[in-house]
Amino acid sequence: MKRKIAAVLKAEIAGSEAAPVAGARLTDARAAVRIASERNGGRMLPVAAEPEALVAEFQSAVEAVRAAVDVQATLRARNKGLPPVDQLAFRIAIAIGEVIEGAGDVPEETLSTTQRLIGLAAPGGVCLSRSVRDAVVSKLKLHQLDLTIEGERPEPTSQHTLVERPKKAAASAGRSVGLSDVARNAIAVAALVFSLAAIALWMLERRSEAPPPSAGAPQAATPAPASQAEVKAKPVAGTLEFKPAYAPDPAVVLTAQRMLPQAWSDCHGTSADKAVDACKRLLDSGIPKGDELADIQMWNGKALRDRHELDKALEAFDASLAAKPTAEAYSLRGNVHYDKGTWDKAIADYAETIRLDPKNGEAFNNRAWTYYRAGRHKEALADADTAVRLLAKEAYVWDTRGHIHAKLGNRDAAISDFRAALAIDPANVASRDGLTSLGVN
C-alpha cells in the first residue's frame, strides 16, 4: 500500500473511561474531537489495534494545530459548566509521520511516536514534535514550553536540542539531551501550551510558573507537569503567544452544536423518541440561545408531533417562534393545528408562512387543503392554482386541486388533475380514488 507523509493528531482521554463521567459525556467529547478535526481539514483514520482511538491526518501541521486548539477550547468551555467529577479532559499529540493512502490502517511507528508525545501532555494540553513546532512557529504565534527528555542515550552530533540554556546553567544541570530512534523520527519533542483565556489560549495547566527571564539573565528550568513515570521532562518558559486571529471565537465555541454534538445530531436526525430525548438534553443544558434555541425547539416540535403529542408540540413551536420567527416553524405549527382540527389557526399559520416566504408552494397547498376541509372551496381553489404553478412536478398538488374541482362540480377539470397526479406518481391512491368517485376507471 502506498504511504505518504502527513501531520498526525492523536487524542486520548486523560484518566479511565470507566469512570462515572463516561457514557453520554464521553460520546460528546469524542465527537468534538472528530468534528473539530474534520472542520479543520482533517480525516479520521482507522486503527485496527485500537478501534476507539481518535487519530486524524492533516495535509499541513498548521491545520492539525488549529484542530487541537479547537478541541481543547471546546472541552475547556464545556468543563466550566460541570462539577469536577463530571469533567473530561483529553491529551493531544501531533507529529509528522507516515500514513496509508485511502482507508488503510495507521502504521505502528506513527502510533508509537504520537503515543510517546501523549505521555508528555498534561490533561487539556497538546504536545507537538519538534518538526511540527518548527512548521507552525512562523504561522501561528504560540506560548510554549520546550521539554528536555532525560534518560536517553546522548548523541553529541545531534543539533536538535530543544532547550537553549546558557552553558553555565546546562553544566549545573549535570544532564545532556539525546535522541532515541523514536525521538529522532519525531525530530524532537516540544510541548506547546495554549491559553483559553480571552486572547491567549492556556491549554496546559501548571501548578506554578516562573516569570519570563529578563534580558541576558540565565533561564532557569521550572517543574514540568506530571507525565509518565519512565519519561522525565524539564520545561523552560517560551516567549511566543497565540495570535488572537487564530483563537477560537468564544461565541462559536460555546454553542450546543459544539459542546453537545451527539445530542445535536440526534435531535433532528433520528427516530422521534430518540430525537425528543436528545432535544430535551440540549434544552436542559441551558446552552442554546437565539437561532440554536429556535432550531432545537422546532426539531423538538416535529418529533413530538410524530409521537402524536400535539399539545407539547405546539408548546415547542411556540418557543421556537418566540426565539426566532421563521416560515418553516409557522408552517410546522400550522400542521399541528390542522391535526387538531383548528382550521382557522392552521390557516393563519400558513398565511404567515406565505408572508415570510411568498414562493412556498407547500404552504399554499396546505392552506388550500385546509380551506377545502373547512368548506371554503373557492378560496381553496385560488391557493391550489398557485401551488400547482409553484410545484408543477409534485403529484400531491395536482391531487389537492383535483379534489377541490370535484367538490365545486368541475368534473372535467378534476379528472384532468387526477390524471396529471397519476402521471407523476402512478401509486397515488388518493387520485385513483378520486377518479373512481367520478366514475372513471
Short mmCIF file of C-alpha atoms in Angstrom, two decimals:
data_model
loop_
_atom_site.label_atom_id
_atom_site.label_comp_id
_atom_site.label_asym_id
_atom_site.label_seq_id
_atom_site.Cartn_x
_atom_site.Cartn_y
_atom_site.Cartn_z
CA MET A 1 0.00 0.00 0.00
CA LYS A 2 1.19 3.48 -0.83
CA ARG A 3 2.32 5.65 2.06
CA LYS A 4 2.51 9.41 2.40
CA ILE A 5 3.77 11.93 4.95
CA ALA A 6 1.17 13.86 6.94
CA ALA A 7 0.64 15.68 10.21
CA VAL A 8 -0.96 13.12 12.52
CA LEU A 9 -3.08 14.10 15.52
CA LYS A 10 -3.96 11.65 18.25
CA ALA A 11 -6.29 12.44 21.15
CA GLU A 12 -6.65 10.32 24.24
CA ILE A 13 -8.85 10.79 27.26
CA ALA A 14 -6.95 11.59 30.43
CA GLY A 15 -7.89 9.05 33.08
CA SER A 16 -10.11 5.98 32.94
CA GLU A 17 -13.02 5.77 30.53
CA ALA A 18 -14.65 3.50 33.08
CA ALA A 19 -15.12 6.45 35.44
CA PRO A 20 -18.66 7.68 36.21
CA VAL A 21 -18.25 10.52 33.67
CA ALA A 22 -18.16 8.00 30.84
CA GLY A 23 -21.23 7.48 28.67
CA ALA A 24 -23.03 10.35 27.01
CA ARG A 25 -20.43 12.95 28.03
CA LEU A 26 -17.63 10.78 26.73
CA THR A 27 -19.50 10.25 23.45
CA ASP A 28 -19.95 14.01 23.08
CA ALA A 29 -16.30 14.69 23.89
CA ARG A 30 -15.12 12.14 21.35
CA ALA A 31 -17.50 13.62 18.78
CA ALA A 32 -15.99 17.06 19.48
CA VAL A 33 -12.57 15.71 18.50
CA ARG A 34 -13.92 14.25 15.26
CA ILE A 35 -15.89 17.37 14.34
CA ALA A 36 -13.01 19.76 15.06
CA SER A 37 -10.61 17.62 13.05
CA GLU A 38 -12.90 17.45 10.03
CA ARG A 39 -13.77 21.14 10.28
CA ASN A 40 -10.07 21.99 10.08
CA GLY A 41 -9.39 19.81 7.04
CA GLY A 42 -8.52 16.56 8.79
CA ARG A 43 -9.54 12.99 8.03
CA MET A 44 -10.17 10.44 10.77
CA LEU A 45 -8.03 7.32 10.43
CA PRO A 46 -8.85 3.72 11.39
CA VAL A 47 -6.69 1.96 13.96
CA ALA A 48 -7.23 -1.80 13.90
CA ALA A 49 -5.45 -2.37 17.21
CA GLU A 50 -7.42 0.44 18.92
CA PRO A 51 -10.93 0.67 17.42
CA GLU A 52 -11.83 3.53 19.76
CA ALA A 53 -8.64 5.51 19.04
CA LEU A 54 -9.06 9.09 17.84
CA VAL A 55 -6.43 9.61 15.15
CA ALA A 56 -6.62 12.12 12.29
CA GLU A 57 -4.34 13.11 9.43
CA PHE A 58 -3.89 16.62 8.08
CA GLN A 59 -2.21 17.92 4.97
CA SER A 60 -0.49 20.62 6.99
CA ALA A 61 0.79 20.97 10.53
CA VAL A 62 -0.99 24.32 10.83
CA GLU A 63 -4.37 22.66 10.23
CA ALA A 64 -3.56 19.99 12.82
CA VAL A 65 -2.58 22.55 15.48
CA ARG A 66 -5.69 24.62 14.82
CA ALA A 67 -7.80 21.48 15.23
CA ALA A 68 -6.07 20.71 18.54
CA VAL A 69 -6.73 24.24 19.80
CA ASP A 70 -10.33 23.93 18.62
CA VAL A 71 -10.82 20.66 20.53
CA GLN A 72 -9.29 21.85 23.77
CA ALA A 73 -11.13 25.17 23.63
CA THR A 74 -14.44 23.36 23.22
CA LEU A 75 -13.75 20.88 26.01
CA ARG A 76 -12.44 23.55 28.36
CA ALA A 77 -15.57 25.66 27.82
CA ARG A 78 -17.77 22.61 28.38
CA ASN A 79 -16.00 21.67 31.61
CA LYS A 80 -16.55 25.10 33.10
CA GLY A 81 -20.25 24.32 33.41
CA LEU A 82 -19.72 20.93 35.07
CA PRO A 83 -18.70 19.83 38.57
CA PRO A 84 -15.15 18.41 38.76
CA VAL A 85 -16.37 14.82 38.97
CA ASP A 86 -18.14 15.16 35.62
CA GLN A 87 -15.36 16.94 33.73
CA LEU A 88 -13.46 15.27 30.90
CA ALA A 89 -10.05 16.19 29.56
CA PHE A 90 -8.04 14.94 26.62
CA ARG A 91 -4.32 14.80 26.00
CA ILE A 92 -3.43 15.55 22.37
CA ALA A 93 -0.25 14.83 20.43
CA ILE A 94 0.73 15.92 16.92
CA ALA A 95 3.67 14.57 14.95
CA ILE A 96 4.81 14.27 11.36
CA GLY A 97 4.56 10.64 10.28
CA GLU A 98 3.62 8.18 7.59
CA VAL A 99 0.02 7.23 6.89
CA ILE A 100 -1.54 4.85 4.40
CA GLU A 101 -3.34 6.49 1.49
CA GLY A 102 -7.01 5.63 1.26
CA ALA A 103 -8.62 3.65 4.08
CA GLY A 104 -5.52 1.80 5.28
CA ASP A 105 -4.56 1.31 8.92
CA VAL A 106 -2.18 3.74 10.67
CA PRO A 107 1.42 2.44 10.66
CA GLU A 108 2.64 1.22 14.04
CA GLU A 109 5.67 3.52 14.09
CA THR A 110 3.43 6.57 13.63
CA LEU A 111 1.21 5.46 16.50
CA SER A 112 4.27 4.88 18.69
CA THR A 113 5.52 8.41 18.07
CA THR A 114 2.19 10.09 18.85
CA GLN A 115 1.67 7.86 21.90
CA ARG A 116 5.06 8.89 23.26
CA LEU A 117 4.10 12.55 22.88
CA ILE A 118 0.74 11.99 24.56
CA GLY A 119 2.66 10.80 27.62
CA LEU A 120 4.24 14.26 27.84
CA ALA A 121 1.00 16.22 27.51
CA ALA A 122 -0.92 17.28 30.58
CA PRO A 123 -4.71 16.79 30.68
CA GLY A 124 -6.14 19.53 28.47
CA GLY A 125 -2.72 20.01 26.88
CA VAL A 126 -1.12 19.50 23.48
CA CYS A 127 2.35 18.10 22.83
CA LEU A 128 3.99 18.58 19.43
CA SER A 129 7.05 17.07 17.84
CA ARG A 130 9.85 19.50 17.07
CA SER A 131 9.15 19.20 13.35
CA VAL A 132 5.53 20.25 13.87
CA ARG A 133 6.61 23.11 16.13
CA ASP A 134 9.06 24.35 13.52
CA ALA A 135 6.37 24.14 10.82
CA VAL A 136 3.86 26.31 12.69
CA VAL A 137 6.02 28.78 14.65
CA SER A 138 6.21 31.25 11.76
CA LYS A 139 2.48 30.95 11.05
CA LEU A 140 0.89 30.66 14.49
CA LYS A 141 2.22 32.54 17.49
CA LEU A 142 2.22 30.17 20.43
CA HIS A 143 3.21 30.19 24.06
CA GLN A 144 5.44 27.16 24.50
CA LEU A 145 7.35 25.07 26.97
CA ASP A 146 10.27 23.15 25.50
CA LEU A 147 10.92 19.76 27.09
CA THR A 148 14.25 18.02 27.56
CA ILE A 149 13.93 14.26 27.84
CA GLU A 150 16.16 12.70 30.45
CA GLY A 151 17.43 9.16 30.40
CA GLU A 152 18.04 8.99 26.63
CA ARG A 153 21.39 7.90 25.18
CA PRO A 154 23.36 11.08 24.38
CA GLU A 155 24.19 11.81 20.78
CA PRO A 156 26.70 14.69 20.73
CA THR A 157 26.37 15.13 16.95
CA SER A 158 22.67 15.88 17.13
CA GLN A 159 21.73 19.53 16.55
CA HIS A 160 18.12 19.09 17.65
CA THR A 161 18.45 20.18 21.28
CA LEU A 162 15.14 21.58 22.43
CA VAL A 163 16.23 23.80 25.32
CA GLU A 164 18.67 26.60 24.66
CA ARG A 165 20.27 27.23 28.01
CA PRO A 166 23.48 29.11 28.81
CA LYS A 167 26.47 26.79 29.12
CA LYS A 168 26.79 27.55 32.82
CA ALA A 169 23.21 26.57 33.51
CA ALA A 170 23.49 23.46 31.38
CA ALA A 171 26.60 22.37 33.21
CA SER A 172 24.98 22.75 36.59
CA ALA A 173 22.15 20.57 35.48
CA GLY A 174 24.50 17.66 35.03
CA ARG A 175 22.42 16.05 32.29
CA SER A 176 22.66 16.03 28.50
CA VAL A 177 19.89 15.77 25.93
CA GLY A 178 19.91 12.85 23.50
CA LEU A 179 17.53 11.38 20.91
CA SER A 180 16.40 7.77 20.67
CA ASP A 181 15.23 6.26 17.37
CA VAL A 182 11.62 7.12 18.14
CA ALA A 183 12.52 10.64 19.19
CA ARG A 184 14.65 11.08 16.10
CA ASN A 185 11.69 10.11 13.89
CA ALA A 186 9.75 12.93 15.53
CA ILE A 187 12.92 15.07 15.31
CA ALA A 188 12.43 16.13 18.94
CA VAL A 189 9.68 16.82 21.41
CA ALA A 190 8.26 20.25 22.19
CA ALA A 191 5.26 20.80 24.39
CA LEU A 192 3.20 23.68 23.09
CA VAL A 193 0.88 25.18 25.61
CA PHE A 194 -2.08 27.31 24.61
CA SER A 195 -4.25 29.74 26.55
CA LEU A 196 -8.02 29.51 26.59
CA ALA A 197 -8.49 32.95 28.08
CA ALA A 198 -9.85 35.87 26.08
CA ILE A 199 -6.81 36.31 23.85
CA ALA A 200 -4.11 33.75 24.66
CA LEU A 201 -5.05 30.07 24.96
CA TRP A 202 -3.55 28.33 28.01
CA MET A 203 -4.18 24.64 27.48
CA LEU A 204 -1.53 23.25 29.82
CA GLU A 205 -2.26 23.89 33.48
CA ARG A 206 0.77 24.18 35.72
CA ARG A 207 0.88 24.46 39.47
CA SER A 208 3.42 27.28 39.20
CA GLU A 209 5.36 29.06 36.51
CA ALA A 210 8.40 31.29 36.82
CA PRO A 211 8.11 34.81 35.34
CA PRO A 212 9.79 35.39 31.96
CA PRO A 213 13.56 35.90 32.40
CA SER A 214 14.91 39.39 31.95
CA ALA A 215 17.20 40.16 29.04
CA GLY A 216 20.58 38.47 29.41
CA ALA A 217 19.62 36.55 32.55
CA PRO A 218 20.07 32.75 32.63
CA GLN A 219 16.90 30.72 32.02
CA ALA A 220 16.08 28.52 34.98
CA ALA A 221 14.14 25.33 34.41
CA THR A 222 10.74 25.11 36.10
CA PRO A 223 8.98 21.90 37.19
CA ALA A 224 7.19 20.11 34.36
CA PRO A 225 3.65 18.80 34.60
CA ALA A 226 3.34 15.22 35.79
CA SER A 227 3.97 12.75 32.98
CA GLN A 228 4.63 9.04 32.52
CA ALA A 229 6.90 7.62 35.20
CA GLU A 230 9.51 6.45 32.73
CA VAL A 231 9.80 9.83 30.99
CA LYS A 232 11.01 12.88 32.89
CA ALA A 233 10.90 16.32 31.28
CA LYS A 234 12.03 19.76 32.32
CA PRO A 235 10.31 22.73 30.62
CA VAL A 236 11.77 26.16 30.01
CA ALA A 237 9.36 29.04 29.52
CA GLY A 238 9.00 30.12 25.90
CA THR A 239 8.36 33.59 24.57
CA LEU A 240 5.60 33.09 22.00
CA GLU A 241 1.94 34.00 22.33
CA PHE A 242 -1.08 32.83 20.40
CA LYS A 243 -2.38 35.22 17.75
CA PRO A 244 -5.93 36.39 18.55
CA ALA A 245 -6.75 35.95 14.84
CA TYR A 246 -6.41 32.20 15.24
CA ALA A 247 -8.05 31.87 18.65
CA PRO A 248 -11.48 30.21 18.52
CA ASP A 249 -14.28 32.74 18.95
CA PRO A 250 -15.93 32.06 22.34
CA ALA A 251 -19.32 32.70 20.73
CA VAL A 252 -18.57 29.83 18.35
CA VAL A 253 -17.14 27.51 20.99
CA LEU A 254 -19.95 27.99 23.50
CA THR A 255 -22.72 26.53 21.37
CA ALA A 256 -24.86 23.46 21.78
CA GLN A 257 -23.72 22.13 18.42
CA ARG A 258 -20.07 22.30 19.50
CA MET A 259 -20.44 21.30 23.14
CA LEU A 260 -23.07 18.55 22.74
CA PRO A 261 -22.55 17.40 19.15
CA GLN A 262 -24.08 13.94 19.54
CA ALA A 263 -27.25 15.29 21.12
CA TRP A 264 -27.39 17.97 18.43
CA SER A 265 -27.25 15.34 15.71
CA ASP A 266 -29.82 13.08 17.38
CA CYS A 267 -32.24 15.95 17.98
CA HIS A 268 -33.04 16.27 14.28
CA GLY A 269 -31.75 13.21 12.52
CA THR A 270 -33.15 10.14 14.28
CA SER A 271 -36.36 8.45 15.37
CA ALA A 272 -38.96 10.56 17.16
CA ASP A 273 -38.30 9.01 20.58
CA LYS A 274 -34.55 9.48 20.33
CA ALA A 275 -34.98 12.98 18.95
CA VAL A 276 -37.22 14.05 21.85
CA ASP A 277 -34.68 12.74 24.40
CA ALA A 278 -31.78 14.45 22.62
CA CYS A 279 -33.62 17.76 22.27
CA LYS A 280 -34.52 17.66 25.97
CA ARG A 281 -30.88 17.14 26.84
CA LEU A 282 -29.88 20.14 24.77
CA LEU A 283 -32.59 22.33 26.28
CA ASP A 284 -31.83 21.19 29.84
CA SER A 285 -28.15 22.14 29.37
CA GLY A 286 -29.09 25.82 29.22
CA ILE A 287 -26.56 26.35 26.43
CA PRO A 288 -28.78 27.05 23.38
CA LYS A 289 -29.59 30.68 22.70
CA GLY A 290 -31.07 32.61 19.79
CA ASP A 291 -31.07 30.74 16.48
CA GLU A 292 -29.88 27.49 18.09
CA LEU A 293 -32.71 27.57 20.60
CA ALA A 294 -35.20 28.22 17.80
CA ASP A 295 -33.90 25.28 15.77
CA ILE A 296 -33.87 22.86 18.70
CA GLN A 297 -37.42 23.78 19.75
CA MET A 298 -38.59 23.40 16.14
CA TRP A 299 -36.98 19.92 15.82
CA ASN A 300 -38.46 19.01 19.18
CA GLY A 301 -41.91 20.08 17.97
CA LYS A 302 -41.58 17.93 14.83
CA ALA A 303 -40.59 14.88 16.89
CA LEU A 304 -43.42 15.45 19.38
CA ARG A 305 -45.92 15.71 16.51
CA ASP A 306 -44.61 12.41 15.16
CA ARG A 307 -45.33 10.93 18.60
CA HIS A 308 -48.85 12.44 18.43
CA GLU A 309 -48.16 14.64 21.46
CA LEU A 310 -49.83 17.59 19.81
CA ASP A 311 -50.16 19.94 22.79
CA LYS A 312 -46.49 19.54 23.66
CA ALA A 313 -45.61 20.02 20.01
CA LEU A 314 -47.50 23.32 19.98
CA GLU A 315 -45.58 24.46 23.08
CA ALA A 316 -42.30 23.64 21.35
CA PHE A 317 -43.25 25.52 18.18
CA ASP A 318 -44.42 28.48 20.26
CA ALA A 319 -40.99 28.56 21.95
CA SER A 320 -39.23 28.28 18.59
CA LEU A 321 -41.20 31.17 17.13
CA ALA A 322 -40.59 33.27 20.24
CA ALA A 323 -36.83 32.77 19.79
CA LYS A 324 -36.88 33.39 16.04
CA PRO A 325 -39.98 33.65 13.79
CA THR A 326 -39.37 31.57 10.66
CA ALA A 327 -41.53 30.42 7.77
CA GLU A 328 -40.66 26.79 8.49
CA ALA A 329 -41.73 26.97 12.13
CA TYR A 330 -45.03 28.68 11.24
CA SER A 331 -45.71 26.01 8.61
CA LEU A 332 -44.97 23.18 11.03
CA ARG A 333 -47.14 24.70 13.73
CA GLY A 334 -49.89 25.07 11.14
CA ASN A 335 -49.67 21.32 10.52
CA VAL A 336 -50.27 20.64 14.23
CA HIS A 337 -53.29 22.96 14.26
CA TYR A 338 -54.56 21.07 11.19
CA ASP A 339 -54.10 17.76 13.06
CA LYS A 340 -56.16 19.17 15.93
CA GLY A 341 -58.89 20.35 13.56
CA THR A 342 -58.44 24.01 14.48
CA TRP A 343 -58.75 25.17 10.88
CA ASP A 344 -58.64 28.93 11.48
CA LYS A 345 -55.38 28.69 13.44
CA ALA A 346 -53.86 26.43 10.79
CA ILE A 347 -54.88 28.86 8.03
CA ALA A 348 -53.39 31.78 10.00
CA ASP A 349 -50.05 29.99 10.38
CA TYR A 350 -49.94 29.04 6.70
CA ALA A 351 -50.74 32.66 5.84
CA GLU A 352 -47.79 33.82 7.94
CA THR A 353 -45.59 31.25 6.24
CA ILE A 354 -46.59 32.63 2.84
CA ARG A 355 -45.97 36.21 4.01
CA LEU A 356 -42.42 35.29 5.03
CA ASP A 357 -41.86 33.03 2.01
CA PRO A 358 -44.15 34.02 -0.90
CA LYS A 359 -42.87 31.18 -3.10
CA ASN A 360 -43.56 28.43 -0.60
CA GLY A 361 -45.71 26.13 -2.72
CA GLU A 362 -46.21 23.63 0.08
CA ALA A 363 -47.74 26.33 2.30
CA PHE A 364 -50.16 27.29 -0.50
CA ASN A 365 -51.11 23.63 -0.94
CA ASN A 366 -51.59 23.11 2.82
CA ARG A 367 -53.73 26.21 3.13
CA ALA A 368 -55.75 25.13 0.07
CA TRP A 369 -56.46 21.74 1.64
CA THR A 370 -57.33 23.34 4.99
CA TYR A 371 -59.77 25.70 3.21
CA TYR A 372 -61.21 22.61 1.49
CA ARG A 373 -61.70 20.84 4.83
CA ALA A 374 -63.27 23.98 6.29
CA GLY A 375 -65.76 24.18 3.39
CA ARG A 376 -64.22 27.34 1.88
CA HIS A 377 -63.84 25.85 -1.60
CA LYS A 378 -63.40 28.97 -3.72
CA GLU A 379 -60.56 30.21 -1.50
CA ALA A 380 -59.13 26.69 -1.64
CA LEU A 381 -59.09 26.72 -5.45
CA ALA A 382 -57.17 30.03 -5.61
CA ASP A 383 -54.41 28.62 -3.36
CA ALA A 384 -54.40 25.30 -5.23
CA ASP A 385 -53.83 27.12 -8.52
CA THR A 386 -50.79 28.86 -7.01
CA ALA A 387 -49.47 25.61 -5.56
CA VAL A 388 -49.70 23.89 -8.97
CA ARG A 389 -47.83 26.78 -10.55
CA LEU A 390 -45.04 26.64 -7.96
CA LEU A 391 -44.79 22.85 -7.64
CA ALA A 392 -45.91 21.52 -11.01
CA LYS A 393 -43.75 18.40 -10.70
CA GLU A 394 -45.31 17.28 -7.40
CA ALA A 395 -48.22 14.84 -7.64
CA TYR A 396 -49.83 15.93 -4.37
CA VAL A 397 -50.62 19.48 -5.54
CA TRP A 398 -52.49 18.15 -8.60
CA ASP A 399 -54.36 15.74 -6.34
CA THR A 400 -55.34 18.58 -3.98
CA ARG A 401 -56.71 20.70 -6.81
CA GLY A 402 -58.48 17.68 -8.32
CA HIS A 403 -60.46 17.15 -5.12
CA ILE A 404 -61.33 20.86 -4.94
CA HIS A 405 -62.56 20.85 -8.57
CA ALA A 406 -64.62 17.74 -7.83
CA LYS A 407 -66.22 19.44 -4.82
CA LEU A 408 -67.03 22.51 -6.92
CA GLY A 409 -68.61 20.30 -9.63
CA ASN A 410 -65.83 20.89 -12.16
CA ARG A 411 -65.80 17.24 -13.29
CA ASP A 412 -63.56 17.55 -16.35
CA ALA A 413 -61.02 19.70 -14.52
CA ALA A 414 -60.99 17.22 -11.63
CA ILE A 415 -60.40 14.27 -13.97
CA SER A 416 -57.58 16.16 -15.68
CA ASP A 417 -55.87 16.96 -12.37
CA PHE A 418 -56.19 13.41 -11.02
CA ARG A 419 -54.67 12.05 -14.23
CA ALA A 420 -51.85 14.59 -14.02
CA ALA A 421 -51.11 13.42 -10.47
CA LEU A 422 -51.06 9.76 -11.57
CA ALA A 423 -48.75 10.57 -14.48
CA ILE A 424 -46.22 11.85 -11.93
CA ASP A 425 -46.92 9.19 -9.29
CA PRO A 426 -48.77 6.11 -10.54
CA ALA A 427 -49.10 4.86 -6.96
CA ASN A 428 -51.08 7.89 -5.79
CA VAL A 429 -54.06 6.20 -4.11
CA ALA A 430 -55.96 9.42 -3.40
CA SER A 431 -56.04 10.34 -7.10
CA ARG A 432 -57.15 6.84 -8.11
CA ASP A 433 -59.95 7.01 -5.56
CA GLY A 434 -60.84 10.47 -6.91
CA LEU A 435 -61.26 9.11 -10.45
CA THR A 436 -63.27 6.17 -9.14
CA SER A 437 -65.61 8.57 -7.31
CA LEU A 438 -66.18 10.31 -10.64
CA GLY A 439 -66.94 7.05 -12.40
CA VAL A 440 -63.64 6.95 -14.30
CA ASN A 441 -61.50 3.81 -14.41
#
